[in-house]
Coordinates of C-alpha atoms in Angstrom, one line a residue:
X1 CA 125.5 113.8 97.5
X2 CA 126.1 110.2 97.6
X3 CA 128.9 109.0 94.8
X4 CA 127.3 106.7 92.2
X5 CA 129.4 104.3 93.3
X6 CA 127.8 103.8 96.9
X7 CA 124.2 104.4 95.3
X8 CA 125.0 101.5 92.7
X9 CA 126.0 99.4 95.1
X10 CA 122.8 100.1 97.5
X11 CA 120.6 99.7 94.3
X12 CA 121.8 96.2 93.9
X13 CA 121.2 95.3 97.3
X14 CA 117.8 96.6 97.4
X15 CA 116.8 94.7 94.3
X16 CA 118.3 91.3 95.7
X17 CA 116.0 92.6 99.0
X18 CA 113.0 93.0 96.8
X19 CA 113.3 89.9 94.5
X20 CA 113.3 87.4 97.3
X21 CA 110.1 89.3 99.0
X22 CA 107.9 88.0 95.9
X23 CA 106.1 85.1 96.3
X24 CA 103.6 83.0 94.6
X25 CA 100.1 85.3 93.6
X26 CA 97.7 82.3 93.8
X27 CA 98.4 82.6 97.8
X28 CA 95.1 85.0 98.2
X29 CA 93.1 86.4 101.3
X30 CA 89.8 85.2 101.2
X31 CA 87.8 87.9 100.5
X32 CA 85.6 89.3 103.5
X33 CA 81.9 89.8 103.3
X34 CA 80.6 93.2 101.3
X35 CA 78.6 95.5 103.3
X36 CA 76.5 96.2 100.4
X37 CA 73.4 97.1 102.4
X38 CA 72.8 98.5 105.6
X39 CA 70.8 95.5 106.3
X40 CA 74.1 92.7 106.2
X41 CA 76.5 95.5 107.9
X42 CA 76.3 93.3 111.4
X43 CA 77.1 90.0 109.8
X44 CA 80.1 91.6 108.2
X45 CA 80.9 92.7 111.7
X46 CA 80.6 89.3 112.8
X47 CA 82.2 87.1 109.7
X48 CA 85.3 89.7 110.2
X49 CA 85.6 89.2 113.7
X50 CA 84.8 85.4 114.2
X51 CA 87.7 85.4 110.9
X52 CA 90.4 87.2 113.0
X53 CA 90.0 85.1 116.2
X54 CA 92.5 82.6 115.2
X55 CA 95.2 85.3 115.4
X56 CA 94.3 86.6 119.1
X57 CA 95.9 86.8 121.7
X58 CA 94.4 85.6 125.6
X59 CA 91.3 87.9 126.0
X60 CA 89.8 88.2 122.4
X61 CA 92.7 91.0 121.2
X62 CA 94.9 91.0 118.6
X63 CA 98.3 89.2 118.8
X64 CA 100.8 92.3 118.3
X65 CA 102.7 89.7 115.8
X66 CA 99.7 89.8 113.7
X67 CA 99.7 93.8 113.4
X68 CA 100.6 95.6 110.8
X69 CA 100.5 99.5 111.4
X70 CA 101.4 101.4 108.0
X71 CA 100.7 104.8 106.6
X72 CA 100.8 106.2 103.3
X73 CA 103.2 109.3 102.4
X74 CA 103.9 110.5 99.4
X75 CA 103.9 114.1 97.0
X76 CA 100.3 115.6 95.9
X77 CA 99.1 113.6 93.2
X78 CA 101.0 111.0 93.3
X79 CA 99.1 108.2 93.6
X80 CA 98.4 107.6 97.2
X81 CA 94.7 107.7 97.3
X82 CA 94.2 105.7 94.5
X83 CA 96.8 103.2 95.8
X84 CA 94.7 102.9 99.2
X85 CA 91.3 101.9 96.9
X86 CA 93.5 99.3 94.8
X87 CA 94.8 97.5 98.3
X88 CA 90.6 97.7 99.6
X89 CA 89.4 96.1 96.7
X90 CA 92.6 93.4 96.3
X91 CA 91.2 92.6 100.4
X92 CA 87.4 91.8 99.4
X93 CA 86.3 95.6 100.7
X94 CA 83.5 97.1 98.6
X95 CA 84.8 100.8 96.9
X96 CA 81.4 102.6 95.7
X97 CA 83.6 105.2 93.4
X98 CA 86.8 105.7 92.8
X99 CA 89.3 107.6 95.5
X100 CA 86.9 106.4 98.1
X101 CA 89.1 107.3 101.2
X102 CA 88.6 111.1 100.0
X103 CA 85.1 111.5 101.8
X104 CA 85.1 114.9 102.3
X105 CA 83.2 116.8 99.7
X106 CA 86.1 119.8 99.1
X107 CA 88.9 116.4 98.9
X108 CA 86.5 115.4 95.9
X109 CA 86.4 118.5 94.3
X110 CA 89.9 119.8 94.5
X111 CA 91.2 116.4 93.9
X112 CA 93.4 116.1 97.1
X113 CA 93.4 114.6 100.5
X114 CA 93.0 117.1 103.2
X115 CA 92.4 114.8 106.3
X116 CA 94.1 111.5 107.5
X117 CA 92.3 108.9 107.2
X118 CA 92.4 104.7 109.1
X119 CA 91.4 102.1 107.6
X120 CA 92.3 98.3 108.1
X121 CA 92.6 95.6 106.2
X122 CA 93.3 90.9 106.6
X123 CA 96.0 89.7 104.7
X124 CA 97.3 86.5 105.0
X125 CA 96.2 86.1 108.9
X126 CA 97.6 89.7 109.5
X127 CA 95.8 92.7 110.3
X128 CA 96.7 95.4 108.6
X129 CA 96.0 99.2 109.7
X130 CA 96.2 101.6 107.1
X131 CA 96.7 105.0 107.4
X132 CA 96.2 107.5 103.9
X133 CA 98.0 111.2 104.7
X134 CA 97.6 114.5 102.8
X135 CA 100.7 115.2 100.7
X136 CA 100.7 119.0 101.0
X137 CA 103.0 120.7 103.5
X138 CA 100.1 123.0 104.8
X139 CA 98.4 119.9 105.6
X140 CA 101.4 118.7 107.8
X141 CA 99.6 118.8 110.9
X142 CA 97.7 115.8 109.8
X143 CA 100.9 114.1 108.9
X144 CA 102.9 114.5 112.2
X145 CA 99.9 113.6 114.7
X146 CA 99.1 109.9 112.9
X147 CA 103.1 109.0 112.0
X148 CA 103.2 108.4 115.4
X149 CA 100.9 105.1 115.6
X150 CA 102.6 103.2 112.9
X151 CA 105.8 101.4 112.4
X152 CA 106.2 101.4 108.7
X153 CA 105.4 103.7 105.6
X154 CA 104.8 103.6 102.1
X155 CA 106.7 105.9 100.0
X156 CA 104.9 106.5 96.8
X157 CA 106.9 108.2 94.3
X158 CA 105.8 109.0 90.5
X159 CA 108.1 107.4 88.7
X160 CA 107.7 109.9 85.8
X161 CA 108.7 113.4 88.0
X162 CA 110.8 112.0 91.2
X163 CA 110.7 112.9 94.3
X164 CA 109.6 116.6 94.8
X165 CA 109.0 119.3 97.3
X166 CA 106.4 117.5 99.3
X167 CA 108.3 114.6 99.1
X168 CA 111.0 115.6 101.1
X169 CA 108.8 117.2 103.5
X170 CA 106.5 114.2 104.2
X171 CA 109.6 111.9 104.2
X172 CA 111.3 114.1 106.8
X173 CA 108.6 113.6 109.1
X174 CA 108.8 109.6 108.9
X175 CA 112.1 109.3 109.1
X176 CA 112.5 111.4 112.2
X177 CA 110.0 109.1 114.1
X178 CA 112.1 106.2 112.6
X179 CA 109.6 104.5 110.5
X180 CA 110.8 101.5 108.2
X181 CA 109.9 102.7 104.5
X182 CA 108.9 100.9 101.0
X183 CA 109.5 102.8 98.3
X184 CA 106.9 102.7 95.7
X185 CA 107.8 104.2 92.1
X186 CA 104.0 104.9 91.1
X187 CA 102.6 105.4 87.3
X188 CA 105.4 102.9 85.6
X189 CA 103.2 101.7 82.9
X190 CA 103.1 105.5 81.7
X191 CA 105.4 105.8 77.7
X192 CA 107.7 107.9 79.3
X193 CA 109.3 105.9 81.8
X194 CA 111.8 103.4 81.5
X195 CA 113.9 101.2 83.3
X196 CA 116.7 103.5 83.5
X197 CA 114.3 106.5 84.2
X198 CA 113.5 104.5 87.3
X199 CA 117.0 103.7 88.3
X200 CA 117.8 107.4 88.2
X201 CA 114.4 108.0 90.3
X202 CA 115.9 105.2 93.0
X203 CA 119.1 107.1 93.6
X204 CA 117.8 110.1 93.7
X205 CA 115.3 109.0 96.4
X206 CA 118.3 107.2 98.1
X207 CA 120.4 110.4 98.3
X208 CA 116.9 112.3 99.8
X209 CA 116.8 109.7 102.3
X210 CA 120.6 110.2 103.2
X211 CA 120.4 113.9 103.5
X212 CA 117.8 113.9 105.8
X213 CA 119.7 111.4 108.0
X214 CA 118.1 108.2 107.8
X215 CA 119.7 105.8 109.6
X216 CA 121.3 102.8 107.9
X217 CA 118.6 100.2 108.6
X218 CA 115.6 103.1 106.7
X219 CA 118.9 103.2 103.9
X220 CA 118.0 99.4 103.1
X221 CA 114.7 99.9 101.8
X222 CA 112.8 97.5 99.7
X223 CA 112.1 98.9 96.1
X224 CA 108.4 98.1 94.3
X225 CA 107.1 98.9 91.1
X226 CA 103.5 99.8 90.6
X227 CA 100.5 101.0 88.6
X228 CA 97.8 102.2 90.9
X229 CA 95.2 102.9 88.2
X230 CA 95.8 99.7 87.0
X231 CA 96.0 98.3 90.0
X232 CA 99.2 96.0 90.6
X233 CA 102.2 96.5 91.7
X234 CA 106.0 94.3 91.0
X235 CA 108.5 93.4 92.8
X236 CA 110.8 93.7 89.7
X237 CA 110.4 96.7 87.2
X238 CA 107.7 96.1 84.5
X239 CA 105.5 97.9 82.0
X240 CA 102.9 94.9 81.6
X241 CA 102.9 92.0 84.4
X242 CA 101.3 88.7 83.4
X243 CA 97.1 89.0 84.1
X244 CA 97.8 86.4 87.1
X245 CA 99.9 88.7 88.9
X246 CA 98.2 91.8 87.9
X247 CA 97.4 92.8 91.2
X248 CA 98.5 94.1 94.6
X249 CA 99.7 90.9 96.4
X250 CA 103.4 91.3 96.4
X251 CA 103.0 94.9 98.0
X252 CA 101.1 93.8 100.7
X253 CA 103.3 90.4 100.9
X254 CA 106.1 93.2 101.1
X255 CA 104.4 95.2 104.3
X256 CA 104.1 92.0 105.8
X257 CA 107.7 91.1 105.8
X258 CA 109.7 94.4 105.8
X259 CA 106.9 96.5 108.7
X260 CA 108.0 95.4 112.0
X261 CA 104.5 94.6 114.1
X262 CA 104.0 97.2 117.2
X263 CA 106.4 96.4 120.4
X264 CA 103.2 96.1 122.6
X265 CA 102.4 93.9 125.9
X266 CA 99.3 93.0 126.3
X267 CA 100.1 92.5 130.2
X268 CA 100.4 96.4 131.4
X269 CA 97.8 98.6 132.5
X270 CA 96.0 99.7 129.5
X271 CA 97.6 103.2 127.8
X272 CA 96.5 105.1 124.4
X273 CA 97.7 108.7 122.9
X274 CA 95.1 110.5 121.6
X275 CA 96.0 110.9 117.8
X276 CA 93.1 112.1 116.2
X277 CA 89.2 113.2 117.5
X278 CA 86.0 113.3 115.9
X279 CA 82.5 114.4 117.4
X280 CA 79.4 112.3 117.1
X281 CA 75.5 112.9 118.0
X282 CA 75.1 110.5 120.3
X283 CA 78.2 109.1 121.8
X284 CA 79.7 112.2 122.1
X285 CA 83.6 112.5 121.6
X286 CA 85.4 109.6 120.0
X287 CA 88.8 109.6 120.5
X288 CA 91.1 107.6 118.2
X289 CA 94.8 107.0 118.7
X290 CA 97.4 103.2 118.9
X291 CA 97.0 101.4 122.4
X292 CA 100.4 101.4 123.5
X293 CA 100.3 98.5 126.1
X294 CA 97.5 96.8 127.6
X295 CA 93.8 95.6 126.6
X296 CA 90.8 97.6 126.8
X297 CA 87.6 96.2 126.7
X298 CA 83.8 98.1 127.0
X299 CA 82.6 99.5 130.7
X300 CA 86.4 99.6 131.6
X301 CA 87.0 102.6 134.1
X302 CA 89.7 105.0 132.4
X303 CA 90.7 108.7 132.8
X304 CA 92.3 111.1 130.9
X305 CA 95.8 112.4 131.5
X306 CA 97.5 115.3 130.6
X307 CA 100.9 116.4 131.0
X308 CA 102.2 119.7 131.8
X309 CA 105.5 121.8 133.3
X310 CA 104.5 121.0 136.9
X311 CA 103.4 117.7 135.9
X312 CA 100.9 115.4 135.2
X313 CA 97.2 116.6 135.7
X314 CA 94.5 114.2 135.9
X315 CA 91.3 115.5 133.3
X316 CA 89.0 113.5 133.4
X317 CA 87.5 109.8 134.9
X318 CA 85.0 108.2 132.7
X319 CA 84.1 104.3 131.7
X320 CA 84.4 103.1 128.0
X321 CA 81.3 102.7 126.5
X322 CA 81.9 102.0 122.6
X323 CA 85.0 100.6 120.9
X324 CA 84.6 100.7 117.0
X325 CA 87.1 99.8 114.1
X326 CA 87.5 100.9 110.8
X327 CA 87.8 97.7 108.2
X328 CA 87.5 98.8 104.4
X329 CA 84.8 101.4 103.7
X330 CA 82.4 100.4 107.1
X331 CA 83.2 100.7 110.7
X332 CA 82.3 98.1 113.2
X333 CA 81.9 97.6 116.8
X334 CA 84.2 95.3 119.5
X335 CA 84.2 94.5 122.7
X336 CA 87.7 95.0 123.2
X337 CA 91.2 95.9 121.5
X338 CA 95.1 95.4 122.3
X339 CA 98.3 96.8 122.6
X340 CA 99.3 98.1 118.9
X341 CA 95.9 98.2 117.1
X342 CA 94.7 101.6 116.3
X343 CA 91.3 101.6 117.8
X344 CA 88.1 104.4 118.2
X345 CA 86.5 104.7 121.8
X346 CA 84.2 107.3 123.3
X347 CA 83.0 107.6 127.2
X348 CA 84.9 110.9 128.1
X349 CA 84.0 114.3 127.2
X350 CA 87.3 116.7 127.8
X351 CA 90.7 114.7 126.8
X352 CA 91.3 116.2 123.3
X353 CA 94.6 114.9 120.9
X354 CA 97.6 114.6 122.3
X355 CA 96.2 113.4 125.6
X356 CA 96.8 110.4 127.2
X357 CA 93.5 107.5 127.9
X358 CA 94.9 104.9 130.5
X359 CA 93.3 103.2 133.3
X360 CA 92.5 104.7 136.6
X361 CA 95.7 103.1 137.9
X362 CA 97.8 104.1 135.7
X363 CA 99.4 107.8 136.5
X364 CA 101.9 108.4 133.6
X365 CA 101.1 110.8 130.8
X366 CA 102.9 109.2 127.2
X367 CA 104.5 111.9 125.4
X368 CA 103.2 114.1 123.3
X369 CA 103.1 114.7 119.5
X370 CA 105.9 117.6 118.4
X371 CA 104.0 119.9 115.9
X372 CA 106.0 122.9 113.3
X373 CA 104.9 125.9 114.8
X374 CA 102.4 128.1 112.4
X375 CA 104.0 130.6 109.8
X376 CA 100.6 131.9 108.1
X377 CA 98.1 134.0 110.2
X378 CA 94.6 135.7 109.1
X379 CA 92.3 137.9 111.0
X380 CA 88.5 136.3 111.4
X381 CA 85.8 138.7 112.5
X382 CA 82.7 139.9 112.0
X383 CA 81.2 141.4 109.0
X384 CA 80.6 144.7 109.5
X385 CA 80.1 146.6 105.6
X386 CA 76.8 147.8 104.1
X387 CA 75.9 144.0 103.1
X388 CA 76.1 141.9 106.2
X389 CA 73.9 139.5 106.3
X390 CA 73.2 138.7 103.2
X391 CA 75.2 135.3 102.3
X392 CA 74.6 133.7 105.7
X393 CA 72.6 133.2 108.8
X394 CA 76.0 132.6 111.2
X395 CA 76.9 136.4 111.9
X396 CA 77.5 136.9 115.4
X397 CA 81.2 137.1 116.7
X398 CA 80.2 134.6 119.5
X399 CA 79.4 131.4 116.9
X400 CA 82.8 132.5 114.7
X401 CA 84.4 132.4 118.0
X402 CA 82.9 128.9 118.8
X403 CA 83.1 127.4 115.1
X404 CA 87.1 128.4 115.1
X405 CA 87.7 127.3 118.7
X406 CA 86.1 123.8 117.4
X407 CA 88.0 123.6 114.8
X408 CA 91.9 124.2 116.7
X409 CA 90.3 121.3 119.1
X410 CA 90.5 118.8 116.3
X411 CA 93.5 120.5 114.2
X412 CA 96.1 121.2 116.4
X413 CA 98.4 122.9 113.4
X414 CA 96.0 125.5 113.7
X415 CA 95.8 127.8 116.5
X416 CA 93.2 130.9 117.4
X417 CA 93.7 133.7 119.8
X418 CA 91.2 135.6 120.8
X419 CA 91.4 139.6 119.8
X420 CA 89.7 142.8 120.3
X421 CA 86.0 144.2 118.8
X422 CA 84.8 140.0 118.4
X423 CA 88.0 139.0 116.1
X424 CA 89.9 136.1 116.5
X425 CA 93.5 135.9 114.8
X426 CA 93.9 132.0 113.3
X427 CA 97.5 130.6 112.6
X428 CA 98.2 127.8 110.6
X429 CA 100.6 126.6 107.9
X430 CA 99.6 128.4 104.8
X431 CA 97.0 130.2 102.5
X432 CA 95.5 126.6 101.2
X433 CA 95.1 125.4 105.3
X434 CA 93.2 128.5 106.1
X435 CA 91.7 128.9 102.8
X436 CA 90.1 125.4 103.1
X437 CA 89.3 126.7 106.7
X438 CA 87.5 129.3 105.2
X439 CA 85.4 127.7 102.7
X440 CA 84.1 125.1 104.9
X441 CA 82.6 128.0 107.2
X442 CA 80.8 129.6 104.2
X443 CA 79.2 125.9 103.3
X444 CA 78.3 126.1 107.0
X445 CA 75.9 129.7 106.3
X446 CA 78.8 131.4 108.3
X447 CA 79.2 134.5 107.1
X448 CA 82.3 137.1 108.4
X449 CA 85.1 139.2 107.3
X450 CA 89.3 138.4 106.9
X451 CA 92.3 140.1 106.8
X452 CA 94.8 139.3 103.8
X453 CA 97.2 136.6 105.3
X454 CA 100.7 137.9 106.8
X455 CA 103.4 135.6 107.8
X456 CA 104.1 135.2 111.7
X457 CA 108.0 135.9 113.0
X458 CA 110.2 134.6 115.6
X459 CA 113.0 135.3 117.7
X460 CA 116.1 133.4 118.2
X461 CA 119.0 134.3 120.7
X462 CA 118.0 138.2 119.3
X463 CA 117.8 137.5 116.1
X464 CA 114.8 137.9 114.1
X465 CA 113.7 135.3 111.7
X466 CA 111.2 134.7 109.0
X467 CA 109.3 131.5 107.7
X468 CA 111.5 130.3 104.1
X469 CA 109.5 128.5 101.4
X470 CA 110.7 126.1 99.1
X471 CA 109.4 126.9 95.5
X472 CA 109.0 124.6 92.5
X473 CA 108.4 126.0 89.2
X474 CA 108.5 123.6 85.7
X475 CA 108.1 125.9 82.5
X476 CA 109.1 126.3 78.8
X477 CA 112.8 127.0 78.8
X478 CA 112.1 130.0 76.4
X479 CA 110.2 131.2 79.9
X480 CA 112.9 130.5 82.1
X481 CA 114.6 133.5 81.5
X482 CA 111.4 135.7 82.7
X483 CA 110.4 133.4 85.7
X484 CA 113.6 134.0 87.4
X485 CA 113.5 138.0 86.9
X486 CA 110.2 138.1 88.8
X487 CA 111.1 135.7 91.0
X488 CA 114.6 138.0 91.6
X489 CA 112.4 140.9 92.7
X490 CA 111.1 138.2 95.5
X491 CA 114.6 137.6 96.8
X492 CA 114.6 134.0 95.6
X493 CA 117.4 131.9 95.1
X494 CA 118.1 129.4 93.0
X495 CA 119.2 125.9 94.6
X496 CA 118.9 123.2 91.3
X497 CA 117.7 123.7 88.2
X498 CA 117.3 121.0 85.2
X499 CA 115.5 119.4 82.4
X500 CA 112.6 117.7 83.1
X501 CA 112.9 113.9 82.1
X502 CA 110.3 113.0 79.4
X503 CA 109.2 116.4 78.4
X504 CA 111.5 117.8 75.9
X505 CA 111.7 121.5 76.1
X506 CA 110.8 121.6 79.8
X507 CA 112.9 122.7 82.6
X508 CA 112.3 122.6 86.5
X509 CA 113.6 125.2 88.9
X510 CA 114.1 124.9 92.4
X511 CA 114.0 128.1 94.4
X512 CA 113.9 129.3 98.6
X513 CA 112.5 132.5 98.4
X514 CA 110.8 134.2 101.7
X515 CA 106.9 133.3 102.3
X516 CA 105.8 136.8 102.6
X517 CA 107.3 137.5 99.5
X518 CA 105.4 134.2 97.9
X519 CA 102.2 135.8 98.8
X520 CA 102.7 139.1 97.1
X521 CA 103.9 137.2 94.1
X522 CA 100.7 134.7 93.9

């Protein structure tokens, strides 16, 4: 742990940081033009892109300087989500309900994010691409395959509870692809926390970052003060900010100055890892992923790379025949894109994530993403008791097979094997990744049979070794007593225990205990 000495003196220098990033809130974007209707949805197209041709560069792409490439990290339920629709609506987009980034229609009933999703937005002359993550560690997958296009992330931490499990996890994950973070103490406008309470949340993020090795320059992070719900955020810490700087502008003032744009040239053969993939009626695949050097533009020849242990291995040739952009809630087409902007293009049919889109010159494959390999597996097959074929019309092993096989294509955290008698055995993360896996195949009429999950081993230099999970449990401390007796009987150990700050009574426990024994216990 770092002495309060060093962590005092790092606190001060971060507030000095932060102080001199705030800057007057009458300087405002100009808000771009709603896409209220289907009918305006081109002219939006058109206002936004006639707006942002003052910052490009020679050939109608963005100027790298102008780019901002950010995601979003933080624990479930911290405020990340929200956060996103606060900076839409602070940039002119139109939000038709609140938590608008979470499309999906399990995200909006569970109340989490399950998929990453891009959106951009104009600041100031900047472009600024937005990425929002999931915050639970069986959703990692999502996390490690999109840190890769940005530069910077925001660290959103309730200032009430601290950083927590998923904290550290998500964190772990930026900082090993160097990202430049904001911290962002969330929900300060709550009774409970005070000024002090988020001093104490500061160092105790500081000492997270320096356990996990975070280099000096990710040490000096900025420090903001926010409200999502309410929608502003403060460079300084406050419980009620004056109405004419109740909003958002000194957080996106502070992205602008402390996320360095994308180290792009837009002279180089065109080159773009495949980050994330999405299937659509009538263009087919569209593959979405940062351009690393280069321009593209539409009817470009490219071809899809791939690189292997005997080397490089050409996929596919193809021509680029849409180039779409998210911006706020709508996406829109271009007619080309450059180095560091995260762009959408479809034209070829077989490179998949983690592939490599470059033109037909160009013969080097970028590297790919590094994933955690799976601890969780389950059995899928098909339903073979006295009721089959009674809760849905997808019964045969063949469209299982094809509907899992799908799935691993755009989730690469999740892997399927094929096994014996029309089963397939489906790794992933945990019981939630496969569980939501599951439940999206029975709102598709699928209907089929599982096994109970079982955690996957590994062998090291002869040794045998077993996923570890990391367990949070907050209770009454007249419980506390009882918790860790049952959780004895799991092999758990205790690593920290304490009182949890402004809930008298309340105490949090911090436990490793093996994930097999987890599952008997939930």
């Amino acid at each position: 742990m770092v002495g309060p000495l060093v962590r005092a003196l790092w606190s001060t220098t971060r507030k000095s940081i932060s102080a001199s990033s705030s800057s007057s809130p009458s300087s405002y974007l100009k808000p771009f033009l709603h896409a209220r209707a289907a009918g305006i949805s081109r002219s939006f197209s058109v206002a936004t892109a006639t707006a942002a041709s003052n910052s490009a560069a020679p050939g109608g792409a963005l100027d790298p300087s102008r780019l901002r490439n950010v995601a979003v990290i933080a624990h479930v339920d911290h405020g990340k989500t929200t956060l996103m629709d606060r900076l839409l609506r602070q940039c002119g987009a139109d939000i038709p309900h609140e938590r608008a980034l979470d499309s999906n229609q399990l995200e909006k009933e569970r109340g989490i994010t399950i998929a990453s999703k891009i959106t951009s937005i104009s600041w100031k002359e900047n472009e600024l691409n937005m990425v929002d993550t999931p915050g639970h560690a069986d959703f990692g997958g999502e996390v490690e395959r999109v840190v890769g296009m940005v530069e910077g992330a925001i660290l959103v931490v309730d200032a009430g509870e601290g950083p927590l499990a998923q904290t550290k996890f998500v964190l772990a994950k930026a900082l090993r692809y160097g990202l430049r973070p904001i911290l962002l103490l969330n929900k300060v406008d709550r009774p409970s926390v005070s000024e002090e309470r988020c001093d104490e949340v500061e160092s105790l993020v500081f000492d997270l970052f320096a356990n996990l090795g975070a280099s000096e320059e990710q040490l000096d992070f900025p420090v903001l003060y926010a409200s999502a719900k309410e929608g502003w955020a403060s460079s300084t810490f406050t419980k009620n900010p004056p109405d004419d700087t109740k909003n958002m502008s000194q957080l996106l003032d502070a992205i602008v100055k402390y996320v360095p744009p994308p180290t792009a040239n837009l002279d180089e053969p065109f080159q773009m890892l495949v980050s994330m993939m999405a299937k659509d009626d009538y263009v087919g695949r569209i593959l979405t992923g940062r351009i690393t050097s280069g321009v593209v533009r539409i009817n470009d020849r490219v071809h899809g790379l791939h690189s292997t242990d005997s080397g490089v291995v050409k996929i596919e040739d193809g021509k680029v025949v849409k180039l779409r952009k998210n911006r706020g809630m709508i996406s829109y087409d271009v007619d080309c894109a450059g180095a560091g902007d995260i762009i959408s293009m479809a034209g070829l049919k077989s490179p998949s994530i983690g592939h490599t889109v470059a033109n037909v010159e160009v013969m080097t494959a970028l590297p790919t993403v590094e994933l955690d390999p799976p601890t969780i597996s389950m059995t899928f097959g098909v339903n073979d008791s006295p009721l089959a074929g009674l809760d849905g019309s997808q019964l045969t092993g063949g469209k299982i097979g094809d509907r899992l096989l799908a799935e691993a294509e755009t989730n690469l955290a999740i892997n399927v094997i094929p096994g014996l008698a029309e089963s397939y055995e489906v790794q992933g993360r945990g019981e939630l990744q496969l569980g939501i896996l599951l439940e999206n195949m029975r709102r598709e009429n699928f209907e089929l049979s599982v096994s109970p999950p079982k955690v996957m081993y590994k062998f090291e230099n002869g040794v045998k070794l077993e996923p570890i999970e990391e367990v949070t449990i907050e209770v009454n401390e007249e419980h506390v007593g009882l918790v860790m007796e049952a959780l004895s009987h799991r092999r758990a150990e205790v690593t920290d225990m304490g009182p949890v700050p402004g809930n008298f009574g309340r105490s949090r426990m911090t436990l490793t205990c093996p994930s097999r024994l987890v599952i008997i216990f939930c």
